[in-house]
Amino acid sequence: MAGFEDLIAVLPAWLMLLGGQLLLIIIPASAAFLFLYRWKGNPLRGRKIQPGFSSAATIRREVRYSILTALVFALNGFCIYLFMTEGWTLVYAEFSDYGWLYGTFSLVAAIVLHDAYFYWTHRLMHHRRLFHAFHRLHHTSRSPSPWAAYAFAPLEAVVQTMFLTILVFVLPLHVTVIYLFMVHMILRNVIGHSGFELFPRGTAAHTVFGILTTNTHHDLHHSAKAGNFGLYFTWWDRICGTENPDYRKTFARVTSRHIASEREEERTVAALKA
């Protein structure tokens, strides 16, 4: 009976984590979907990376599995919460313990380490013996929408969420840094699966900003089903020779098409005024 009472006592904490996780996924995905796919005045419509749109059935599937992923993430978050209450993790609550400089460093370090973790687990899940159980469902979104970002099979959701579990045991992290890391992760993932190129023209070939994965970078991974395994940065793909050879050309074509469509609209407006 004591065990059941203990479970009831911690249930509100888990429900709060679940609600927070659902909001973290649903709000950005819904906002991006409504802006890019439902708003007729979308100024970025010329930057659709692939022709055509996902079916309503595909979107519904993506939403269902995104909710399931939120459930898995919340369960893992609850485990981390329990570990924290026992004092087993390196999570801390006072910035004065390590200072603001370290807090900033730890956020950057978490992002860089997550990118490495994602790249190598992503490649591993593309192994023929693992792909069907772990990653095939995510790739059923051949032309992804914002809802595809977290449309994972349960096993892949576990792999994705385990990074933070490992990290809190090896790197001191302030609770705010964990929250900012989660927000950054979800926003970048939703944007990367948007199906539209939002990065400025020239980003892919830029000396500095070329290290960032553009939306075209990950979209090509979905359409080609190989290469471009990175999440935030392109360096692992470049080092390991897994970057799609058509990446820069495709990015240039998509961004140039957008500029051309804007000029056509300007010419049309000018002609009407004349």
mmCIF file of C-alpha atoms in Angstrom:
data_model
loop_
_atom_site.group_PDB
_atom_site.id
_atom_site.type_symbol
_atom_site.label_atom_id
_atom_site.label_comp_id
_atom_site.label_asym_id
_atom_site.label_seq_id
_atom_site.Cartn_x
_atom_site.Cartn_y
_atom_site.Cartn_z
ATOM 1 C CA MET A 1 0.000 0.000 0.000
ATOM 2 C CA ALA A 2 2.881 2.337 0.811
ATOM 3 C CA GLY A 3 4.220 1.835 -2.703
ATOM 4 C CA PHE A 4 0.854 2.801 -4.200
ATOM 5 C CA GLU A 5 0.689 5.891 -1.973
ATOM 6 C CA ASP A 6 4.175 6.899 -3.073
ATOM 7 C CA LEU A 7 3.091 6.552 -6.700
ATOM 8 C CA ILE A 8 0.049 8.763 -6.121
ATOM 9 C CA ALA A 9 2.256 11.335 -4.391
ATOM 10 C CA VAL A 10 4.561 11.738 -7.393
ATOM 11 C CA LEU A 11 1.816 11.522 -10.039
ATOM 12 C CA PRO A 12 1.272 15.330 -10.178
ATOM 13 C CA ALA A 13 4.967 15.829 -10.976
ATOM 14 C CA TRP A 14 4.753 13.377 -13.883
ATOM 15 C CA LEU A 15 1.547 14.977 -15.176
ATOM 16 C CA MET A 16 3.236 18.387 -15.093
ATOM 17 C CA LEU A 17 6.183 17.002 -17.048
ATOM 18 C CA LEU A 18 3.832 15.416 -19.579
ATOM 19 C CA GLY A 19 1.854 18.625 -19.983
ATOM 20 C CA GLY A 20 5.025 20.653 -20.401
ATOM 21 C CA GLN A 21 6.443 18.211 -22.927
ATOM 22 C CA LEU A 22 3.211 18.218 -24.944
ATOM 23 C CA LEU A 23 3.208 22.011 -25.025
ATOM 24 C CA LEU A 24 6.884 22.121 -26.044
ATOM 25 C CA ILE A 25 6.109 19.955 -29.067
ATOM 26 C CA ILE A 26 2.552 21.001 -29.945
ATOM 27 C CA ILE A 27 2.955 24.794 -29.805
ATOM 28 C CA PRO A 28 5.964 25.112 -32.186
ATOM 29 C CA ALA A 29 4.697 22.390 -34.544
ATOM 30 C CA SER A 30 1.199 23.895 -34.696
ATOM 31 C CA ALA A 31 2.508 27.433 -35.206
ATOM 32 C CA ALA A 32 4.876 26.373 -38.002
ATOM 33 C CA PHE A 33 2.217 24.226 -39.673
ATOM 34 C CA LEU A 34 -0.452 26.945 -39.607
ATOM 35 C CA PHE A 35 1.967 29.604 -40.864
ATOM 36 C CA LEU A 36 3.579 27.566 -43.640
ATOM 37 C CA TYR A 37 0.774 25.234 -44.710
ATOM 38 C CA ARG A 38 -2.523 26.917 -43.887
ATOM 39 C CA TRP A 39 -1.960 30.669 -44.160
ATOM 40 C CA LYS A 40 -2.668 31.776 -47.729
ATOM 41 C CA GLY A 41 -0.455 34.815 -47.258
ATOM 42 C CA ASN A 42 2.629 32.722 -46.451
ATOM 43 C CA PRO A 43 5.505 34.784 -47.923
ATOM 44 C CA LEU A 44 7.752 31.709 -48.009
ATOM 45 C CA ARG A 45 5.532 29.581 -50.256
ATOM 46 C CA GLY A 46 8.132 29.826 -53.022
ATOM 47 C CA ARG A 47 10.638 28.109 -50.756
ATOM 48 C CA LYS A 48 8.850 24.746 -50.558
ATOM 49 C CA ILE A 49 11.749 22.305 -50.853
ATOM 50 C CA GLN A 50 9.857 19.381 -52.384
ATOM 51 C CA PRO A 51 6.826 19.688 -54.672
ATOM 52 C CA GLY A 52 3.459 18.678 -53.293
ATOM 53 C CA PHE A 53 2.186 18.280 -49.749
ATOM 54 C CA SER A 54 1.656 15.420 -47.321
ATOM 55 C CA SER A 55 -1.787 13.835 -47.213
ATOM 56 C CA ALA A 56 -4.172 14.439 -44.316
ATOM 57 C CA ALA A 57 -3.653 10.815 -43.259
ATOM 58 C CA THR A 58 0.115 11.374 -43.089
ATOM 59 C CA ILE A 59 -0.320 14.499 -40.959
ATOM 60 C CA ARG A 60 -2.657 12.651 -38.587
ATOM 61 C CA ARG A 61 -0.108 9.858 -38.210
ATOM 62 C CA GLU A 62 2.646 12.393 -37.501
ATOM 63 C CA VAL A 63 0.500 14.054 -34.828
ATOM 64 C CA ARG A 64 -0.313 10.719 -33.150
ATOM 65 C CA TYR A 65 3.305 9.635 -32.956
ATOM 66 C CA SER A 66 4.415 13.093 -31.816
ATOM 67 C CA ILE A 67 2.048 12.752 -28.854
ATOM 68 C CA LEU A 68 3.428 9.271 -28.161
ATOM 69 C CA THR A 69 6.962 10.692 -28.269
ATOM 70 C CA ALA A 70 5.935 13.375 -25.765
ATOM 71 C CA LEU A 71 4.736 10.581 -23.478
ATOM 72 C CA VAL A 72 8.094 8.768 -23.747
ATOM 73 C CA PHE A 73 10.025 12.009 -23.192
ATOM 74 C CA ALA A 74 7.889 12.814 -20.135
ATOM 75 C CA LEU A 75 8.491 9.361 -18.646
ATOM 76 C CA ASN A 76 12.213 9.828 -19.083
ATOM 77 C CA GLY A 77 12.003 13.349 -17.684
ATOM 78 C CA PHE A 78 10.253 11.937 -14.641
ATOM 79 C CA CYS A 79 13.077 9.429 -14.153
ATOM 80 C CA ILE A 80 15.581 12.286 -14.323
ATOM 81 C CA TYR A 81 13.476 14.179 -11.774
ATOM 82 C CA LEU A 82 13.603 11.200 -9.392
ATOM 83 C CA PHE A 83 17.377 10.892 -9.888
ATOM 84 C CA MET A 84 17.699 14.603 -9.088
ATOM 85 C CA THR A 85 15.684 14.301 -5.876
ATOM 86 C CA GLU A 86 18.029 11.508 -4.771
ATOM 87 C CA GLY A 87 21.037 13.709 -5.490
ATOM 88 C CA TRP A 88 22.454 11.305 -8.070
ATOM 89 C CA THR A 89 22.798 13.780 -10.947
ATOM 90 C CA LEU A 90 24.996 16.835 -11.512
ATOM 91 C CA VAL A 91 22.000 19.141 -11.985
ATOM 92 C CA TYR A 92 22.183 22.268 -9.809
ATOM 93 C CA ALA A 93 19.716 25.039 -8.966
ATOM 94 C CA GLU A 94 21.908 28.055 -8.144
ATOM 95 C CA PHE A 95 23.840 29.815 -10.910
ATOM 96 C CA SER A 96 26.302 31.007 -8.263
ATOM 97 C CA ASP A 97 27.491 27.405 -7.856
ATOM 98 C CA TYR A 98 29.324 27.537 -11.206
ATOM 99 C CA GLY A 99 28.771 31.074 -12.492
ATOM 100 C CA TRP A 100 27.158 32.486 -15.624
ATOM 101 C CA LEU A 101 30.203 31.851 -17.812
ATOM 102 C CA TYR A 102 30.092 28.135 -17.099
ATOM 103 C CA GLY A 103 26.306 28.148 -17.521
ATOM 104 C CA THR A 104 26.723 29.530 -21.043
ATOM 105 C CA PHE A 105 29.497 27.046 -21.801
ATOM 106 C CA SER A 106 27.404 24.128 -20.565
ATOM 107 C CA LEU A 107 24.531 25.059 -22.905
ATOM 108 C CA VAL A 108 26.861 25.219 -25.908
ATOM 109 C CA ALA A 109 28.548 21.976 -24.827
ATOM 110 C CA ALA A 110 25.180 20.222 -24.477
ATOM 111 C CA ILE A 111 24.189 21.275 -28.004
ATOM 112 C CA VAL A 112 27.500 20.186 -29.544
ATOM 113 C CA LEU A 113 27.479 16.864 -27.682
ATOM 114 C CA HIS A 114 23.855 16.256 -28.639
ATOM 115 C CA ASP A 115 24.692 16.791 -32.292
ATOM 116 C CA ALA A 116 27.436 14.151 -32.056
ATOM 117 C CA TYR A 117 25.136 11.744 -30.201
ATOM 118 C CA PHE A 118 22.383 12.278 -32.765
ATOM 119 C CA TYR A 119 24.694 11.801 -35.745
ATOM 120 C CA TRP A 120 26.097 8.471 -34.601
ATOM 121 C CA THR A 121 22.848 7.010 -33.233
ATOM 122 C CA HIS A 122 21.098 8.198 -36.393
ATOM 123 C CA ARG A 123 23.620 6.396 -38.584
ATOM 124 C CA LEU A 124 23.325 3.307 -36.403
ATOM 125 C CA MET A 125 19.539 3.285 -36.760
ATOM 126 C CA HIS A 126 19.989 3.262 -40.530
ATOM 127 C CA HIS A 127 21.677 -0.136 -40.280
ATOM 128 C CA ARG A 128 19.515 -2.663 -42.097
ATOM 129 C CA ARG A 129 19.057 -4.749 -38.934
ATOM 130 C CA LEU A 130 17.846 -1.785 -36.886
ATOM 131 C CA PHE A 131 16.112 0.455 -39.399
ATOM 132 C CA HIS A 132 12.710 -1.245 -39.431
ATOM 133 C CA ALA A 133 12.263 -1.368 -35.654
ATOM 134 C CA PHE A 134 13.764 2.028 -34.839
ATOM 135 C CA HIS A 135 13.669 4.478 -37.726
ATOM 136 C CA ARG A 136 11.434 3.303 -40.586
ATOM 137 C CA LEU A 137 8.337 5.009 -39.186
ATOM 138 C CA HIS A 138 10.046 8.405 -39.137
ATOM 139 C CA HIS A 139 10.997 7.963 -42.796
ATOM 140 C CA THR A 140 7.418 7.319 -43.874
ATOM 141 C CA SER A 141 7.307 11.137 -43.908
ATOM 142 C CA ARG A 142 9.149 11.403 -47.204
ATOM 143 C CA SER A 143 8.197 15.064 -47.586
ATOM 144 C CA PRO A 144 8.197 16.117 -43.918
ATOM 145 C CA SER A 145 5.980 18.675 -42.234
ATOM 146 C CA PRO A 146 6.596 20.334 -38.841
ATOM 147 C CA TRP A 147 4.643 17.476 -37.259
ATOM 148 C CA ALA A 148 7.191 14.956 -38.550
ATOM 149 C CA ALA A 149 9.896 16.356 -36.250
ATOM 150 C CA TYR A 150 8.949 14.083 -33.345
ATOM 151 C CA ALA A 151 6.958 11.415 -35.167
ATOM 152 C CA PHE A 152 9.128 8.584 -33.819
ATOM 153 C CA ALA A 153 8.535 4.922 -33.206
ATOM 154 C CA PRO A 154 8.669 4.242 -29.430
ATOM 155 C CA LEU A 155 12.134 2.649 -29.641
ATOM 156 C CA GLU A 156 13.556 5.643 -31.488
ATOM 157 C CA ALA A 157 11.915 7.996 -28.990
ATOM 158 C CA VAL A 158 13.769 6.157 -26.212
ATOM 159 C CA VAL A 159 17.078 6.529 -28.075
ATOM 160 C CA GLN A 160 16.461 10.241 -28.624
ATOM 161 C CA THR A 161 15.549 11.003 -25.019
ATOM 162 C CA MET A 162 18.376 8.976 -23.463
ATOM 163 C CA PHE A 163 20.936 11.638 -24.369
ATOM 164 C CA LEU A 164 19.724 13.972 -21.635
ATOM 165 C CA THR A 165 19.641 11.121 -19.130
ATOM 166 C CA ILE A 166 23.306 10.407 -19.822
ATOM 167 C CA LEU A 167 24.251 14.086 -19.876
ATOM 168 C CA VAL A 168 22.937 14.950 -16.394
ATOM 169 C CA PHE A 169 25.302 12.350 -14.934
ATOM 170 C CA VAL A 170 28.455 13.597 -16.691
ATOM 171 C CA LEU A 171 28.043 17.389 -17.083
ATOM 172 C CA PRO A 172 26.895 19.852 -14.390
ATOM 173 C CA LEU A 173 23.783 21.585 -15.757
ATOM 174 C CA HIS A 174 21.629 24.315 -14.288
ATOM 175 C CA VAL A 175 17.895 23.593 -14.496
ATOM 176 C CA THR A 176 17.465 26.661 -16.743
ATOM 177 C CA VAL A 177 20.152 25.353 -19.092
ATOM 178 C CA ILE A 178 18.249 22.066 -19.386
ATOM 179 C CA TYR A 179 15.081 23.963 -20.274
ATOM 180 C CA LEU A 180 16.878 26.143 -22.849
ATOM 181 C CA PHE A 181 18.496 23.052 -24.337
ATOM 182 C CA MET A 182 15.084 21.400 -24.716
ATOM 183 C CA VAL A 183 13.555 24.496 -26.316
ATOM 184 C CA HIS A 184 16.473 24.819 -28.749
ATOM 185 C CA MET A 185 16.291 21.118 -29.628
ATOM 186 C CA ILE A 186 12.568 21.194 -30.350
ATOM 187 C CA LEU A 187 12.602 24.472 -32.291
ATOM 188 C CA ARG A 188 15.528 23.389 -34.484
ATOM 189 C CA ASN A 189 13.905 20.032 -35.123
ATOM 190 C CA VAL A 190 10.520 21.516 -36.008
ATOM 191 C CA ILE A 191 12.131 24.098 -38.298
ATOM 192 C CA GLY A 192 14.337 21.442 -39.904
ATOM 193 C CA HIS A 193 11.278 19.338 -40.743
ATOM 194 C CA SER A 194 9.162 22.278 -41.921
ATOM 195 C CA GLY A 195 9.454 21.389 -45.603
ATOM 196 C CA PHE A 196 10.341 25.008 -46.408
ATOM 197 C CA GLU A 197 13.783 26.603 -46.548
ATOM 198 C CA LEU A 198 13.953 29.380 -43.956
ATOM 199 C CA PHE A 199 17.706 30.015 -43.996
ATOM 200 C CA PRO A 200 19.101 32.959 -46.004
ATOM 201 C CA ARG A 201 20.474 32.486 -49.490
ATOM 202 C CA GLY A 202 24.155 31.521 -49.439
ATOM 203 C CA THR A 203 24.093 29.865 -46.001
ATOM 204 C CA ALA A 204 25.045 26.375 -47.226
ATOM 205 C CA ALA A 205 28.244 27.580 -48.912
ATOM 206 C CA HIS A 206 29.145 30.217 -46.311
ATOM 207 C CA THR A 207 32.555 29.877 -44.655
ATOM 208 C CA VAL A 208 31.140 30.300 -41.133
ATOM 209 C CA PHE A 209 27.390 29.690 -41.248
ATOM 210 C CA GLY A 210 27.829 26.709 -43.548
ATOM 211 C CA ILE A 211 28.415 24.573 -40.441
ATOM 212 C CA LEU A 212 24.708 24.910 -39.619
ATOM 213 C CA THR A 213 22.285 22.363 -41.028
ATOM 214 C CA THR A 214 19.708 24.145 -43.147
ATOM 215 C CA ASN A 215 16.199 22.811 -43.684
ATOM 216 C CA THR A 216 17.225 21.568 -47.125
ATOM 217 C CA HIS A 217 20.013 19.562 -45.485
ATOM 218 C CA HIS A 218 17.620 17.409 -43.463
ATOM 219 C CA ASP A 219 14.875 17.443 -46.091
ATOM 220 C CA LEU A 220 17.300 15.729 -48.479
ATOM 221 C CA HIS A 221 17.828 13.047 -45.848
ATOM 222 C CA HIS A 222 14.107 12.284 -45.954
ATOM 223 C CA SER A 223 13.795 12.354 -49.741
ATOM 224 C CA ALA A 224 16.991 10.370 -50.420
ATOM 225 C CA LYS A 225 16.750 8.167 -47.279
ATOM 226 C CA ALA A 226 20.531 8.356 -46.842
ATOM 227 C CA GLY A 227 23.255 10.878 -46.030
ATOM 228 C CA ASN A 228 22.921 14.162 -44.125
ATOM 229 C CA PHE A 229 22.662 12.520 -40.698
ATOM 230 C CA GLY A 230 23.558 15.628 -38.667
ATOM 231 C CA LEU A 231 21.062 17.517 -36.512
ATOM 232 C CA TYR A 232 22.450 21.003 -35.840
ATOM 233 C CA PHE A 233 25.786 21.029 -37.628
ATOM 234 C CA THR A 234 27.211 19.737 -40.898
ATOM 235 C CA TRP A 235 30.716 18.898 -39.690
ATOM 236 C CA TRP A 236 30.150 15.204 -38.922
ATOM 237 C CA ASP A 237 28.660 14.643 -42.371
ATOM 238 C CA ARG A 238 31.606 16.441 -43.962
ATOM 239 C CA ILE A 239 34.234 14.614 -41.898
ATOM 240 C CA CYS A 240 32.652 11.196 -42.485
ATOM 241 C CA GLY A 241 31.772 11.763 -46.140
ATOM 242 C CA THR A 242 28.022 11.352 -45.636
ATOM 243 C CA GLU A 243 26.866 14.743 -46.889
ATOM 244 C CA ASN A 244 24.539 14.519 -49.890
ATOM 245 C CA PRO A 245 26.556 15.650 -52.950
ATOM 246 C CA ASP A 246 23.540 17.606 -54.229
ATOM 247 C CA TYR A 247 23.045 19.511 -50.980
ATOM 248 C CA ARG A 248 24.544 22.890 -51.882
ATOM 249 C CA LYS A 249 23.111 22.810 -55.400
ATOM 250 C CA THR A 250 19.638 21.998 -54.081
ATOM 251 C CA PHE A 251 19.848 24.708 -51.414
ATOM 252 C CA ALA A 252 20.916 27.290 -54.007
ATOM 253 C CA ARG A 253 18.077 26.257 -56.318
ATOM 254 C CA VAL A 254 15.427 26.465 -53.591
ATOM 255 C CA THR A 255 16.557 29.856 -52.284
ATOM 256 C CA SER A 256 16.956 31.286 -55.791
ATOM 257 C CA ARG A 257 13.441 30.151 -56.674
ATOM 258 C CA HIS A 258 12.066 32.108 -53.739
ATOM 259 C CA ILE A 259 13.781 35.308 -54.850
ATOM 260 C CA ALA A 260 12.538 34.814 -58.399
ATOM 261 C CA SER A 261 8.938 34.391 -57.194
ATOM 262 C CA GLU A 262 9.206 37.595 -55.157
ATOM 263 C CA ARG A 263 10.408 39.505 -58.213
ATOM 264 C CA GLU A 264 7.552 38.122 -60.267
ATOM 265 C CA GLU A 265 5.090 39.360 -57.638
ATOM 266 C CA GLU A 266 6.737 42.790 -57.642
ATOM 267 C CA ARG A 267 6.464 42.968 -61.432
ATOM 268 C CA THR A 268 2.807 41.926 -61.253
ATOM 269 C CA VAL A 269 2.000 44.595 -58.660
ATOM 270 C CA ALA A 270 3.857 47.226 -60.703
ATOM 271 C CA ALA A 271 1.961 46.223 -63.845
ATOM 272 C CA LEU A 272 -1.386 46.488 -62.053
ATOM 273 C CA LYS A 273 -0.512 49.943 -60.733
ATOM 274 C CA ALA A 274 0.458 51.082 -64.231
#
